[in-house]
mmCIF file of C-alpha atoms and ligand atoms in Angstrom:
data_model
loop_
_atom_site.group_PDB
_atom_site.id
_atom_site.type_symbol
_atom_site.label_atom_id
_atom_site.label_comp_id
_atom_site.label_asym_id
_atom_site.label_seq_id
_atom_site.Cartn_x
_atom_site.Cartn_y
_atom_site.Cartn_z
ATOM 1 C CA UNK A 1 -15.597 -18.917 23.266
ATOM 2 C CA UNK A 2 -17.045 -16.078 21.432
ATOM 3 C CA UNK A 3 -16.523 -16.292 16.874
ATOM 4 C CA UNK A 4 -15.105 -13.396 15.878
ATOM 5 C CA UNK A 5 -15.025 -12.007 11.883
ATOM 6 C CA UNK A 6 -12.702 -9.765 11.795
ATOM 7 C CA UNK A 7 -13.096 -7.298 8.409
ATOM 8 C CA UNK A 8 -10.445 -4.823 7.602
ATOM 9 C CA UNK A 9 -8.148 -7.431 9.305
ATOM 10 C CA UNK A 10 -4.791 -5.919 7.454
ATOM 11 C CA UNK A 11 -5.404 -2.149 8.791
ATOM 12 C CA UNK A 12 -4.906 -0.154 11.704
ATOM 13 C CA UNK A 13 -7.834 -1.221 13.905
ATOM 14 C CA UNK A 14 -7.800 -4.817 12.374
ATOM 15 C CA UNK A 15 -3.771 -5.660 13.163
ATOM 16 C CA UNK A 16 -4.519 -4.041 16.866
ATOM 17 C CA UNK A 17 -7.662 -6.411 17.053
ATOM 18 C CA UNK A 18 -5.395 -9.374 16.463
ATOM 19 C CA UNK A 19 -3.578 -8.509 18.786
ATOM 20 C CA UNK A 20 -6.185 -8.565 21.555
ATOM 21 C CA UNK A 21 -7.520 -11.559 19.988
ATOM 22 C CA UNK A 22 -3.614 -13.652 20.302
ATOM 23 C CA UNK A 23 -3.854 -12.481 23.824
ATOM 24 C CA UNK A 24 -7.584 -13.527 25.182
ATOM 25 C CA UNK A 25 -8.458 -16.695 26.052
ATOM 26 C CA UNK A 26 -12.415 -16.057 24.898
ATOM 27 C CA UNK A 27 -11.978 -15.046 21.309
ATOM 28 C CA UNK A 28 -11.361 -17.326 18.005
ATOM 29 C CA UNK A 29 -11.385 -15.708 14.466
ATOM 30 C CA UNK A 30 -13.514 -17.472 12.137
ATOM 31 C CA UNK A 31 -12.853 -14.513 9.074
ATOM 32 C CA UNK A 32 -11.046 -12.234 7.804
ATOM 33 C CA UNK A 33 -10.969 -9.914 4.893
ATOM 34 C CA UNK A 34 -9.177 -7.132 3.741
ATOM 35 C CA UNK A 35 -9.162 -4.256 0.669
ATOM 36 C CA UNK A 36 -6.217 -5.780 -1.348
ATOM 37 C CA UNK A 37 -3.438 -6.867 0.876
ATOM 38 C CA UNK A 38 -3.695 -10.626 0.153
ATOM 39 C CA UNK A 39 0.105 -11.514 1.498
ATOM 40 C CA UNK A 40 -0.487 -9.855 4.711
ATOM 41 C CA UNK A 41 -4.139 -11.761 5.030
ATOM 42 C CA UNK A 42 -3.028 -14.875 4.192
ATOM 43 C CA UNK A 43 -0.509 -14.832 6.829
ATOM 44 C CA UNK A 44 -2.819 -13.860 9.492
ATOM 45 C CA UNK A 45 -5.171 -16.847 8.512
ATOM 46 C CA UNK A 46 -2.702 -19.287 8.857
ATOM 47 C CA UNK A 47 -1.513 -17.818 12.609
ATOM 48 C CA UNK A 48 -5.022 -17.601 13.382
ATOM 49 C CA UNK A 49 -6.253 -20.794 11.830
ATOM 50 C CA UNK A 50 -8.583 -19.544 9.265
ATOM 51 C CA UNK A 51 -10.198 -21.411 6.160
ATOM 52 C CA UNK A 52 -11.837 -18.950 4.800
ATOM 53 C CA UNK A 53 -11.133 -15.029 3.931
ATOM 54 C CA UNK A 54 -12.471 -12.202 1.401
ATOM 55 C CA UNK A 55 -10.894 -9.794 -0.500
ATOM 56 C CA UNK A 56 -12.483 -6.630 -1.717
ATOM 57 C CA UNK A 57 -10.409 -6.167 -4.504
ATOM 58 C CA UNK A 58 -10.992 -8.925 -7.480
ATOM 59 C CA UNK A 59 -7.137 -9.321 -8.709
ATOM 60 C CA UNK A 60 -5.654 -9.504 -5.079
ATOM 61 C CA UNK A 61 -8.731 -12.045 -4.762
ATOM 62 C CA UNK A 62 -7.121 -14.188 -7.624
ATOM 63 C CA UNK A 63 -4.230 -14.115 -6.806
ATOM 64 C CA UNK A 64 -4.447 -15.455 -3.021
ATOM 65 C CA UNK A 65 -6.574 -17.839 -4.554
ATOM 66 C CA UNK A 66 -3.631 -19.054 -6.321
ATOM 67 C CA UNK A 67 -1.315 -19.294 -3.749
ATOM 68 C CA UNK A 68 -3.333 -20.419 -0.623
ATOM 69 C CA UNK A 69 -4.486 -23.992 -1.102
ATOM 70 C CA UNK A 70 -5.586 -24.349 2.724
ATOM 71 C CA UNK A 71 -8.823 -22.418 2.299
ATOM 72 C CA UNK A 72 -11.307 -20.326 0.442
ATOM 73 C CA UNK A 73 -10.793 -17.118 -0.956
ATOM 74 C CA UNK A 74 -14.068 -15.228 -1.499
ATOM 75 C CA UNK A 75 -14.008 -12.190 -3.887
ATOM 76 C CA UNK A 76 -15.059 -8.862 -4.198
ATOM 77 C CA UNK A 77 -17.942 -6.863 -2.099
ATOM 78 C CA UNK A 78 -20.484 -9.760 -2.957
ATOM 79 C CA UNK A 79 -17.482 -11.837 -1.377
ATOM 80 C CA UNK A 80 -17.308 -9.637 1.822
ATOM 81 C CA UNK A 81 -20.820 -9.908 2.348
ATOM 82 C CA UNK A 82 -20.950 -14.003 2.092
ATOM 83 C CA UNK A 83 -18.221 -14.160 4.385
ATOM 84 C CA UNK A 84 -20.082 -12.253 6.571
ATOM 85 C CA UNK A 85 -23.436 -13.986 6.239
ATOM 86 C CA UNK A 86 -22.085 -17.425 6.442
ATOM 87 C CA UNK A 87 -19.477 -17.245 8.872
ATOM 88 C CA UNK A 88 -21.744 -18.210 11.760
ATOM 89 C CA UNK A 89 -19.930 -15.417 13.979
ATOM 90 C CA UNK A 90 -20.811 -14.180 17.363
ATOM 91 C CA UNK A 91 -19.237 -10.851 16.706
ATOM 92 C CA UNK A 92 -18.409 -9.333 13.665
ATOM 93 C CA UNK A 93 -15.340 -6.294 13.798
ATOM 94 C CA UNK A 94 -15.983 -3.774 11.141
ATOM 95 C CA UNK A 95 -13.015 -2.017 10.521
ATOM 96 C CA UNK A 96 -13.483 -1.571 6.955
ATOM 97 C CA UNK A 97 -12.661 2.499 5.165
ATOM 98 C CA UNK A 98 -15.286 4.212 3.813
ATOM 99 C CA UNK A 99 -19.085 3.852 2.529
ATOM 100 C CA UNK A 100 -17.450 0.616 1.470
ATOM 101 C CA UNK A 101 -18.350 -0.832 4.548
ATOM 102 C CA UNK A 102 -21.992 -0.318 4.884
ATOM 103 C CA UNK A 103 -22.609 -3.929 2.912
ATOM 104 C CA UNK A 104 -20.806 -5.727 5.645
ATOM 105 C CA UNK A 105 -22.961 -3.730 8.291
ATOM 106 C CA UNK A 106 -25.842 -4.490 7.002
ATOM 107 C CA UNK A 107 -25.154 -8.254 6.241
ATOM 108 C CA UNK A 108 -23.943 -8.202 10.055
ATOM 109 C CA UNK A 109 -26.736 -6.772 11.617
ATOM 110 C CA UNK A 110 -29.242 -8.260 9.055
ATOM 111 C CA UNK A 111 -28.322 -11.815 10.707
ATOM 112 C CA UNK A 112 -28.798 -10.760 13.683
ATOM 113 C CA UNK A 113 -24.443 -10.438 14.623
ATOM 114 C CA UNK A 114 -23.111 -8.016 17.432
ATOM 115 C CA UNK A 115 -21.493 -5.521 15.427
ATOM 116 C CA UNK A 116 -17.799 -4.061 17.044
ATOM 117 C CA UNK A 117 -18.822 -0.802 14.806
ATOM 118 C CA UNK A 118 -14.818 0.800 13.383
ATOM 119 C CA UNK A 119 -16.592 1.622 10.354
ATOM 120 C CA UNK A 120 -17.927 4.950 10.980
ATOM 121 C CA UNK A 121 -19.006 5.538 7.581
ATOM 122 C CA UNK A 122 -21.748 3.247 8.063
ATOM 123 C CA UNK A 123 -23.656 5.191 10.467
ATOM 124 C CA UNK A 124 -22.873 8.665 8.888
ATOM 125 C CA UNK A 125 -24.205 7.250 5.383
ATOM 126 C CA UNK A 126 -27.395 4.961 6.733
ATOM 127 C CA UNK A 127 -27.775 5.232 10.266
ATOM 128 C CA UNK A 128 -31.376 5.656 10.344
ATOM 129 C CA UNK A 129 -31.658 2.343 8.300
ATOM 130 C CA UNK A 130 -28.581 1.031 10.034
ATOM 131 C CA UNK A 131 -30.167 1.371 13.705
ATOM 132 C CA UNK A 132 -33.463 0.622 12.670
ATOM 133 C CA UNK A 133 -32.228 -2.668 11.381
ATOM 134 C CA UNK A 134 -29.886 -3.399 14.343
ATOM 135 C CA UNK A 135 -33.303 -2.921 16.176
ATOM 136 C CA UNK A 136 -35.046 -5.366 14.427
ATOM 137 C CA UNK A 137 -33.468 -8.402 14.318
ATOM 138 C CA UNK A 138 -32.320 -7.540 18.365
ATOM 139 C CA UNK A 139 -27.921 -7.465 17.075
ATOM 140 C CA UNK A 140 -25.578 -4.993 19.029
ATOM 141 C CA UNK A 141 -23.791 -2.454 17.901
ATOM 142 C CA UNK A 142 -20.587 -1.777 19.992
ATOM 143 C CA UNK A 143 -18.646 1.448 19.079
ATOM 144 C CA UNK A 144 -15.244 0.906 18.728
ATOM 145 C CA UNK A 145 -13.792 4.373 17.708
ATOM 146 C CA UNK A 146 -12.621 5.946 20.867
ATOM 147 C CA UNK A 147 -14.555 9.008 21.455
ATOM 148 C CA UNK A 148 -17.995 6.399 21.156
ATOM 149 C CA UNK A 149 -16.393 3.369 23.294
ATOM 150 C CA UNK A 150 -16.172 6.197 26.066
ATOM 151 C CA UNK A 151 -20.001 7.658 25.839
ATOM 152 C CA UNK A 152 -21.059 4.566 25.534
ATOM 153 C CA UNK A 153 -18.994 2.847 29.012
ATOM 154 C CA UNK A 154 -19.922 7.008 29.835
ATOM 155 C CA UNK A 155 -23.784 6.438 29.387
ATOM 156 C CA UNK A 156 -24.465 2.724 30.215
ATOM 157 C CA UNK A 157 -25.285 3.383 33.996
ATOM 158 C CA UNK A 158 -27.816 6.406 33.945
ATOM 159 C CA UNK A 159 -31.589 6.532 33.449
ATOM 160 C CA UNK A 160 -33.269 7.409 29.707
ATOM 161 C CA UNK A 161 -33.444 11.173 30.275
ATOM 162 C CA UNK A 162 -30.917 11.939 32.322
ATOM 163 C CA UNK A 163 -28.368 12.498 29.652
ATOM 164 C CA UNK A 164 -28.158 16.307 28.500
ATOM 165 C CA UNK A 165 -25.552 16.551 26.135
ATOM 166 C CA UNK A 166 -22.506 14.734 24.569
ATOM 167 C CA UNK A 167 -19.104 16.515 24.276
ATOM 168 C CA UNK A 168 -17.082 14.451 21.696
ATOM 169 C CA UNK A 169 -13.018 15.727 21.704
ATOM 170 C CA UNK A 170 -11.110 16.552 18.955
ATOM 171 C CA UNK A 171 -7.070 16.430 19.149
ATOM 172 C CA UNK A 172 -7.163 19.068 16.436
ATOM 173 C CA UNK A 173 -5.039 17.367 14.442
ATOM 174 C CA UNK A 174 -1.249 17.969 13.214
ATOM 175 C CA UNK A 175 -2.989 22.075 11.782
ATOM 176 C CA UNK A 176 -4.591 23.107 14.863
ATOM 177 C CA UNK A 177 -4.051 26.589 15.775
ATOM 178 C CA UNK A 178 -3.064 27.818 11.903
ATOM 179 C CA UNK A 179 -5.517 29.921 10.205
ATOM 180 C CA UNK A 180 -6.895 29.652 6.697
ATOM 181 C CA UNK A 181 -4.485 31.031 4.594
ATOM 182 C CA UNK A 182 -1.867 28.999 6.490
ATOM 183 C CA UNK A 183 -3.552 25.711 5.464
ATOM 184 C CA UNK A 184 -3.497 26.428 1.659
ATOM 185 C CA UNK A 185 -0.094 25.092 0.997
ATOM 186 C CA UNK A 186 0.401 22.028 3.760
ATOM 187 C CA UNK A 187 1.879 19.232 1.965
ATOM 188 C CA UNK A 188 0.292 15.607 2.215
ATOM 189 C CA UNK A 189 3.204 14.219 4.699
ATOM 190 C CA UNK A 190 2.518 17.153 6.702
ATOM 191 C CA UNK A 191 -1.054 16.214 6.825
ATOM 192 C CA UNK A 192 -0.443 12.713 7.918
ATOM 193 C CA UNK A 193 1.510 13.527 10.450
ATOM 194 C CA UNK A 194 -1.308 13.084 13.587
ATOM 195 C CA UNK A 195 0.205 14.697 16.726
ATOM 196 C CA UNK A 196 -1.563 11.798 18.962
ATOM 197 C CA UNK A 197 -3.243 9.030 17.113
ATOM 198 C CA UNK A 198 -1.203 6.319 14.950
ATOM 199 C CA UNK A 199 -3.836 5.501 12.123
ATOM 200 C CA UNK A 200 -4.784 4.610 8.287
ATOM 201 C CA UNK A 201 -4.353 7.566 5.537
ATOM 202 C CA UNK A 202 -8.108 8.118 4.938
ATOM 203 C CA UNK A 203 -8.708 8.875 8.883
ATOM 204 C CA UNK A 204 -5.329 10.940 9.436
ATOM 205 C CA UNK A 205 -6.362 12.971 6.795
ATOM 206 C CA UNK A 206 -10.517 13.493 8.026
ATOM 207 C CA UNK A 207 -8.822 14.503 11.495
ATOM 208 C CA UNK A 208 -6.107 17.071 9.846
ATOM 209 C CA UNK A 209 -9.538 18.849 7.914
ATOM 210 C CA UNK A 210 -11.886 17.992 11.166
ATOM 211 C CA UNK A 211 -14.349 16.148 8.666
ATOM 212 C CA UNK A 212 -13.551 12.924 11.361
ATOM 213 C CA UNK A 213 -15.408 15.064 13.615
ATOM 214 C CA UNK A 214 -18.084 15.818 11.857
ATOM 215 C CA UNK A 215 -18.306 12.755 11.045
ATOM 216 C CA UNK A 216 -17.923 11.359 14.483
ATOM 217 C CA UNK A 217 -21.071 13.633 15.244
ATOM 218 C CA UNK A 218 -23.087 11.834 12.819
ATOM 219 C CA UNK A 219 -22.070 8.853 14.391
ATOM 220 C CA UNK A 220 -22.634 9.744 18.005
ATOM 221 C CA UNK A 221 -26.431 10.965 17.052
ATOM 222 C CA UNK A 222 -27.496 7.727 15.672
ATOM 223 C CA UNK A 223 -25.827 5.492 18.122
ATOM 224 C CA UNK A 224 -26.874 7.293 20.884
ATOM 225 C CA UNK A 225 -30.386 9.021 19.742
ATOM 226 C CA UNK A 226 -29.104 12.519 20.839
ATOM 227 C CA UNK A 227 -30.499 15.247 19.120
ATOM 228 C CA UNK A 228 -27.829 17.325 17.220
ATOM 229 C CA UNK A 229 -28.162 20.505 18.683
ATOM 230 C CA UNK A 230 -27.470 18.373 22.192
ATOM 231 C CA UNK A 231 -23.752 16.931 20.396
ATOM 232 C CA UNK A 232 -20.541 19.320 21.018
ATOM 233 C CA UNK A 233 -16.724 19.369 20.134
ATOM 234 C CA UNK A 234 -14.169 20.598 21.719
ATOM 235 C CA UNK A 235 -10.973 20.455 20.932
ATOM 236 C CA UNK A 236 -8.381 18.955 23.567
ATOM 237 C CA UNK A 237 -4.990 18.446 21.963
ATOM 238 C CA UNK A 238 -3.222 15.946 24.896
ATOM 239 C CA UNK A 239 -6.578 13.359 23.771
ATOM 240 C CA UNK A 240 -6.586 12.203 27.509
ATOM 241 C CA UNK A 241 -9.625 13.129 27.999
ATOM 242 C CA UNK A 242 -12.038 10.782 25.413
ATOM 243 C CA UNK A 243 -15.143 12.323 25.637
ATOM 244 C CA UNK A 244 -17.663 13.573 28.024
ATOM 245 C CA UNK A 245 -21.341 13.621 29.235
ATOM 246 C CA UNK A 246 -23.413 15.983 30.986
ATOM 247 C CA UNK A 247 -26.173 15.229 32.993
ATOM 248 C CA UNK A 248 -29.358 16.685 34.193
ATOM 249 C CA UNK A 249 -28.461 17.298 37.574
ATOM 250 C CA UNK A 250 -24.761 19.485 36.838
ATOM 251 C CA UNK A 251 -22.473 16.458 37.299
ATOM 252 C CA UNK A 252 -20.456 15.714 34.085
ATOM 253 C CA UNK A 253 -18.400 12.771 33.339
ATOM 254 C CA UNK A 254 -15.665 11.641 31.444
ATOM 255 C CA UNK A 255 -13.610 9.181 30.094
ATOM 256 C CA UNK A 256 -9.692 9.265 30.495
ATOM 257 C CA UNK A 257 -6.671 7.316 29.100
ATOM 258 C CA UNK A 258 -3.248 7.272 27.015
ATOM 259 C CA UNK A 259 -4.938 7.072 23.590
ATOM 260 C CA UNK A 260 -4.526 3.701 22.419
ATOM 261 C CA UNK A 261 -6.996 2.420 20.181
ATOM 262 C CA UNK A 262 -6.686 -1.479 21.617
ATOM 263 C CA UNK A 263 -8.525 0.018 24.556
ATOM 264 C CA UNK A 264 -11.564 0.904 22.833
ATOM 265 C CA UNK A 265 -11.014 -2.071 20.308
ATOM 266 C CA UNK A 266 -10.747 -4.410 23.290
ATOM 267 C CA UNK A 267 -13.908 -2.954 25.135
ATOM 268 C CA UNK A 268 -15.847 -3.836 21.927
ATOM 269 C CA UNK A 269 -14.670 -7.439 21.487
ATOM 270 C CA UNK A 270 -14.841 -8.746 25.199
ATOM 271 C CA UNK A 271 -18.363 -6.459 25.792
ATOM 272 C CA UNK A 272 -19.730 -6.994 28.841
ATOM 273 C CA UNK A 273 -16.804 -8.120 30.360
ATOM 274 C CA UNK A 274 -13.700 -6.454 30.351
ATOM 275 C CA UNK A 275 -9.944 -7.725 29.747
ATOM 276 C CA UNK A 276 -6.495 -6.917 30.468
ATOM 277 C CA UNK A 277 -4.532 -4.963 28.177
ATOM 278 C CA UNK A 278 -1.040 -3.701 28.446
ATOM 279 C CA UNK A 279 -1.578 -0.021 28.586
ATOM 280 C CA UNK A 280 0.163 1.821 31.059
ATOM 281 C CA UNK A 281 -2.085 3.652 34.127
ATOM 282 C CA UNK A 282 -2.590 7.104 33.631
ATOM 283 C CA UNK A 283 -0.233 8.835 35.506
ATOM 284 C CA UNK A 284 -2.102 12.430 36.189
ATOM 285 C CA UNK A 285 1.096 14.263 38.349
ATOM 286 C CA UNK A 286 3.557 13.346 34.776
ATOM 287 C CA UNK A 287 0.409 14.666 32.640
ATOM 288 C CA UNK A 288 0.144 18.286 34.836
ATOM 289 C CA UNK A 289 -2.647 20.010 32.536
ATOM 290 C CA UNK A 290 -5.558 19.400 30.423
ATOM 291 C CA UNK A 291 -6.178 21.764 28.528
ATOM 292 C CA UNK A 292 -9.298 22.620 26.016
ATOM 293 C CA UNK A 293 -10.316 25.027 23.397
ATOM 294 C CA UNK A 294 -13.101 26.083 20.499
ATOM 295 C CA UNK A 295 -12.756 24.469 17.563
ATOM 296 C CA UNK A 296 -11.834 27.178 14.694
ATOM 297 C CA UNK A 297 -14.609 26.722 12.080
ATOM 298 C CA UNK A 298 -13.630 29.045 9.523
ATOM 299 C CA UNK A 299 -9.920 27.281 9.219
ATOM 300 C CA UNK A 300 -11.649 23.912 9.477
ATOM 301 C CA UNK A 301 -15.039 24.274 7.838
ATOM 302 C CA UNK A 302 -15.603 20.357 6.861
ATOM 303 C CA UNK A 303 -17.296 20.065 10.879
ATOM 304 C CA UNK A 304 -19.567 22.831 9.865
ATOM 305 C CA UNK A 305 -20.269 21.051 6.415
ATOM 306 C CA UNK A 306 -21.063 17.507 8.264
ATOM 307 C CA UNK A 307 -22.833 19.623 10.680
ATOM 308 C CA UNK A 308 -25.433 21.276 7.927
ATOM 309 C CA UNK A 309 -25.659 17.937 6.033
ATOM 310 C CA UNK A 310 -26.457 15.996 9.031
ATOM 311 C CA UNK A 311 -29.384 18.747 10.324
ATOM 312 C CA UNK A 312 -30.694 18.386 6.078
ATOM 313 C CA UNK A 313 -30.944 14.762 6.612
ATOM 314 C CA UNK A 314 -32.090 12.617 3.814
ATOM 315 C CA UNK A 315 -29.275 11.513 1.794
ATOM 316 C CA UNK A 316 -27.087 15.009 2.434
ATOM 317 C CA UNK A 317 -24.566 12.634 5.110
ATOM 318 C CA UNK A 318 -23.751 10.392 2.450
ATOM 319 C CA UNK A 319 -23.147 12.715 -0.482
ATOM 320 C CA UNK A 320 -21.032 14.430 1.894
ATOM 321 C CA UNK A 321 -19.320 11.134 3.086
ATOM 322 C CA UNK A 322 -18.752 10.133 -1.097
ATOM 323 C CA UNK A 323 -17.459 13.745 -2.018
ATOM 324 C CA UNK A 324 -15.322 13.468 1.318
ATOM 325 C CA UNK A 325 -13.988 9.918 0.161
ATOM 326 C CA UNK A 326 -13.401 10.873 -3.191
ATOM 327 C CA UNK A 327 -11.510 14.402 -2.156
ATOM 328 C CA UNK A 328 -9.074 12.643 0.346
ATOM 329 C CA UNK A 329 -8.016 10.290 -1.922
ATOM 330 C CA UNK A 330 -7.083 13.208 -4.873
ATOM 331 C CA UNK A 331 -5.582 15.042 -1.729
ATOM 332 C CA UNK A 332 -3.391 11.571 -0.929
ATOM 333 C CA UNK A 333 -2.540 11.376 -4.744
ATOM 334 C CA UNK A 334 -1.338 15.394 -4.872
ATOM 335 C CA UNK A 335 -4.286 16.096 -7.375
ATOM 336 C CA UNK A 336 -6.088 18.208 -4.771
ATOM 337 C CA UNK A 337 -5.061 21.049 -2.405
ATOM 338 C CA UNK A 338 -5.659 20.602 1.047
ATOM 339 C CA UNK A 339 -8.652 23.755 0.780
ATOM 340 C CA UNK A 340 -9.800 22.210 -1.833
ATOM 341 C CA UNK A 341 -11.263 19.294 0.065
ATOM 342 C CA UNK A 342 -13.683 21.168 2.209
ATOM 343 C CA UNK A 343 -14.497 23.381 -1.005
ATOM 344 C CA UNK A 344 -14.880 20.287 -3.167
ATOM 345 C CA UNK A 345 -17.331 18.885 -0.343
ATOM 346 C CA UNK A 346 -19.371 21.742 -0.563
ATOM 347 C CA UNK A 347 -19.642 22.185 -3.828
ATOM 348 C CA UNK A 348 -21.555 18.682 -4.091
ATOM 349 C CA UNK A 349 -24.033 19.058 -1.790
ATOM 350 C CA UNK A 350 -24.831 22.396 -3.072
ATOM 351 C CA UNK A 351 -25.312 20.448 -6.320
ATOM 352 C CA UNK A 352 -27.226 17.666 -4.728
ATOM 353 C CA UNK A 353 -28.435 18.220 -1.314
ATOM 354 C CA UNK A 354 -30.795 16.753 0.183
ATOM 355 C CA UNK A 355 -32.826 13.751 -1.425
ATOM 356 C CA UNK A 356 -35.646 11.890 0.896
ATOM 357 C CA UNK A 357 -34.266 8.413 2.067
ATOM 358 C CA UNK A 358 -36.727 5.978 1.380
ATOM 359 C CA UNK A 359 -34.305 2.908 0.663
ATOM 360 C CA UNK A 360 -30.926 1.288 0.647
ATOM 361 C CA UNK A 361 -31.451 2.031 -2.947
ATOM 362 C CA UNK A 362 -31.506 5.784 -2.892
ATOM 363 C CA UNK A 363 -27.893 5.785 -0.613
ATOM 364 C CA UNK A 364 -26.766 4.101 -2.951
ATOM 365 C CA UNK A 365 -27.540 6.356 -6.006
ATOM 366 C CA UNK A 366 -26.663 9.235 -3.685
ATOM 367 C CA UNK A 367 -23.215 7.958 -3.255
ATOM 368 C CA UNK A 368 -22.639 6.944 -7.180
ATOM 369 C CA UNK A 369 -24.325 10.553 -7.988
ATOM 370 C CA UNK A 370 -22.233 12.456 -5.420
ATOM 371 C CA UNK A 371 -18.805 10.632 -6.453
ATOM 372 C CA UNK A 372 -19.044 11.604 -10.246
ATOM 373 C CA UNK A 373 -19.985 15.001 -9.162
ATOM 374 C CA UNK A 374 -16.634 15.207 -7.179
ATOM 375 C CA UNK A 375 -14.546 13.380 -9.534
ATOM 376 C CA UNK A 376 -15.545 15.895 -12.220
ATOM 377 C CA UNK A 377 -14.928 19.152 -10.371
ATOM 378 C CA UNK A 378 -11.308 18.123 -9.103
ATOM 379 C CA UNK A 379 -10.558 17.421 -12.748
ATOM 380 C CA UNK A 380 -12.080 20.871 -13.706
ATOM 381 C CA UNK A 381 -9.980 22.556 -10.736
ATOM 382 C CA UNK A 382 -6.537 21.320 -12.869
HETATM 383 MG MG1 MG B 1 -12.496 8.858 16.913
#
């Protein structure tokens, strides 16, 4: 029976994860936590018969603390990282949104946990410090988003060296194919309207600007060790086809499926087995074509901004990942074009670029310091 802590339980990748979990035989939760929906959270600890959950959010905290008399409600993201830290889990699922997860990571990973990795965010703001403590105290981390689950199943079976490049792909979102000036006026329902992939707000929009790519590239370098230059995208809008890897001697592999993200999600949790889930087979004769394309940089510039902050190093990833957060959220609330999230991005890390990392400390002043800096030019844009 492998403990499971299951963080972000009340979003898309946590709700899918439950799912798994009610049908394996080898996995009880032991956690759960969630931003702010305490109703939803409380129910799933009593199906899953949990005593003890966290809530990020300090008044939805209180408040299931009031009403749920069976167990302990921990508070806030001190709370998230106690739940983590004494939970005695095997494996904890971080599916957590933004830089917000990095304390759970690092609690995770700092006691030694397998880490079912959702959280992106973590690696793109401290995967140096991330990996390097994953290394240290010997923990896991399993990728869970898709296009990592398949380099990783893609890449398990071949020698160190043999691995030439990654090729991530990239649906190309509900805009691909409009130009520049087409994009200036898209609404935010039109934005969250993925052509492929069911998922939260904050990761339907990265994928309608591309920043979930270039973020996703970030990802792929520290989890992997692959040397930037040696990471590609290319867009493939049927997202059969999960990612790809090319090897020294001309043969290239890749990963194929109906996206579904309890595939990947699975593949994390049961890791090194694998389990059933009820996914229909690929059917290649109803699918007919693949086909691929270049991703348009100058319509979606956010992959080139993750791109330039990721080669600058330092602390440039997380201000980018802060003024990211901070612009898809005013984008979400209609206080910020849809341009104006890539322009708003680079405006920051003009402002700040790149600091030497030298801490845990310094990401964190990078992110405070790169999050006023955004707030106050979308409120000079109005
Ligand atoms: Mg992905």
């Amino acid at each position: 029976m492998r403990n499971l802590l299951v963080l972000g339980s009340t979003g898309s990748v946590g709700t899918q994860a439950l799912d798994i979990v009610q049908r394996s035989d080898g996995l009880r939760v032991v956690g759960l936590c969630a931003e702010r929906s305490w109703e939803e959270l409380l129910e799933q600890a009593r199906r899953h018969g949990v005593r003890r959950v966290a809530l990020a959010d300090p008044d939805a905290a209180a408040r299931a603390a009031e009403a749920w008399t069976e167990g302990e409600v921990l508070s806030g993201p001190e709370g998230l990282v106690r739940l983590v830290t004494e939970s005695e889990a095997d494996l904890v699922l971080n599916g957590l949104v933004g830089a917000a997860g990095l304390g759970p990571t690092v609690a995770a990973l700092g006691e030694g946990m397998d880490l079912a990795l959702a959280n992106k965010e973590s690696l793109v703001v401290g995967g140096e410090l991330v990996m390097a403590l994953a290394e240290a105290t010997g923990a896991q981390v399993l990728p869970v988003d898709s296009e990592h689950s398949a380099l990783f199943q893609l890449i398990a079976g071949e020698p160190a060296g043999a691995v030439e490049r990654l090729v991530l792909t990239a649906s190309g979102g509900p805009f691909r194919g409009r130009s520049r000036d087409e994009l200036a006026g898209v609404t935010v329902e039109q934005a969250l309207a993925h052509p492929t992939w069911a998922m939260g707000g904050k990761i339907t929009i990265d994928s309608a600007t591309l920043m979930n790519k270039g973020l996703e590239v970030i990802e792929a370098h520290h989890l992997f060790g692959v040397p930037y230059e040696r990471i590609e995208v290319v867009v493939h809008p049927q997202s059969l086809v999960h990612s790809l890897v090319q090897l020294c001697d001309g043969a290239t592999l890749a990963h194929l499926g109906y996206p579904d993200m309890r595939v990947p999600i699975s593949f994390a949790l049961h890791h090194p087995d694998r389990a059933a889930v009820p996914v229909p087979a690929l059917d290649l004769v109803e699918v007919g074509a693949l086909t691929f394309e270049a991703v348009d940089e100058d319509a979606f510039p956010c992959l080139r901004l993750a791109r330039e902050a990721a080669r600058a190093g330092g602390t440039a990833p997380c201000t980018l990942n802060a003024a990211n957060e901070v612009a898809v959220h005013a984008f979400l609330d209609g206080r910020l074009g849809f341009l104006g999230i890539a322009e708003t991005i680079k405006a920051v890390l003009d402002r700040h670029g790149a600091r030497p990392l030298h801490s845990w400390d310094s990401l964190y002043d990078a992110d405070r310091a790169a999050r006023e800096a955004a707030q106050e030019l979308i409120g000079a844009r109005r």
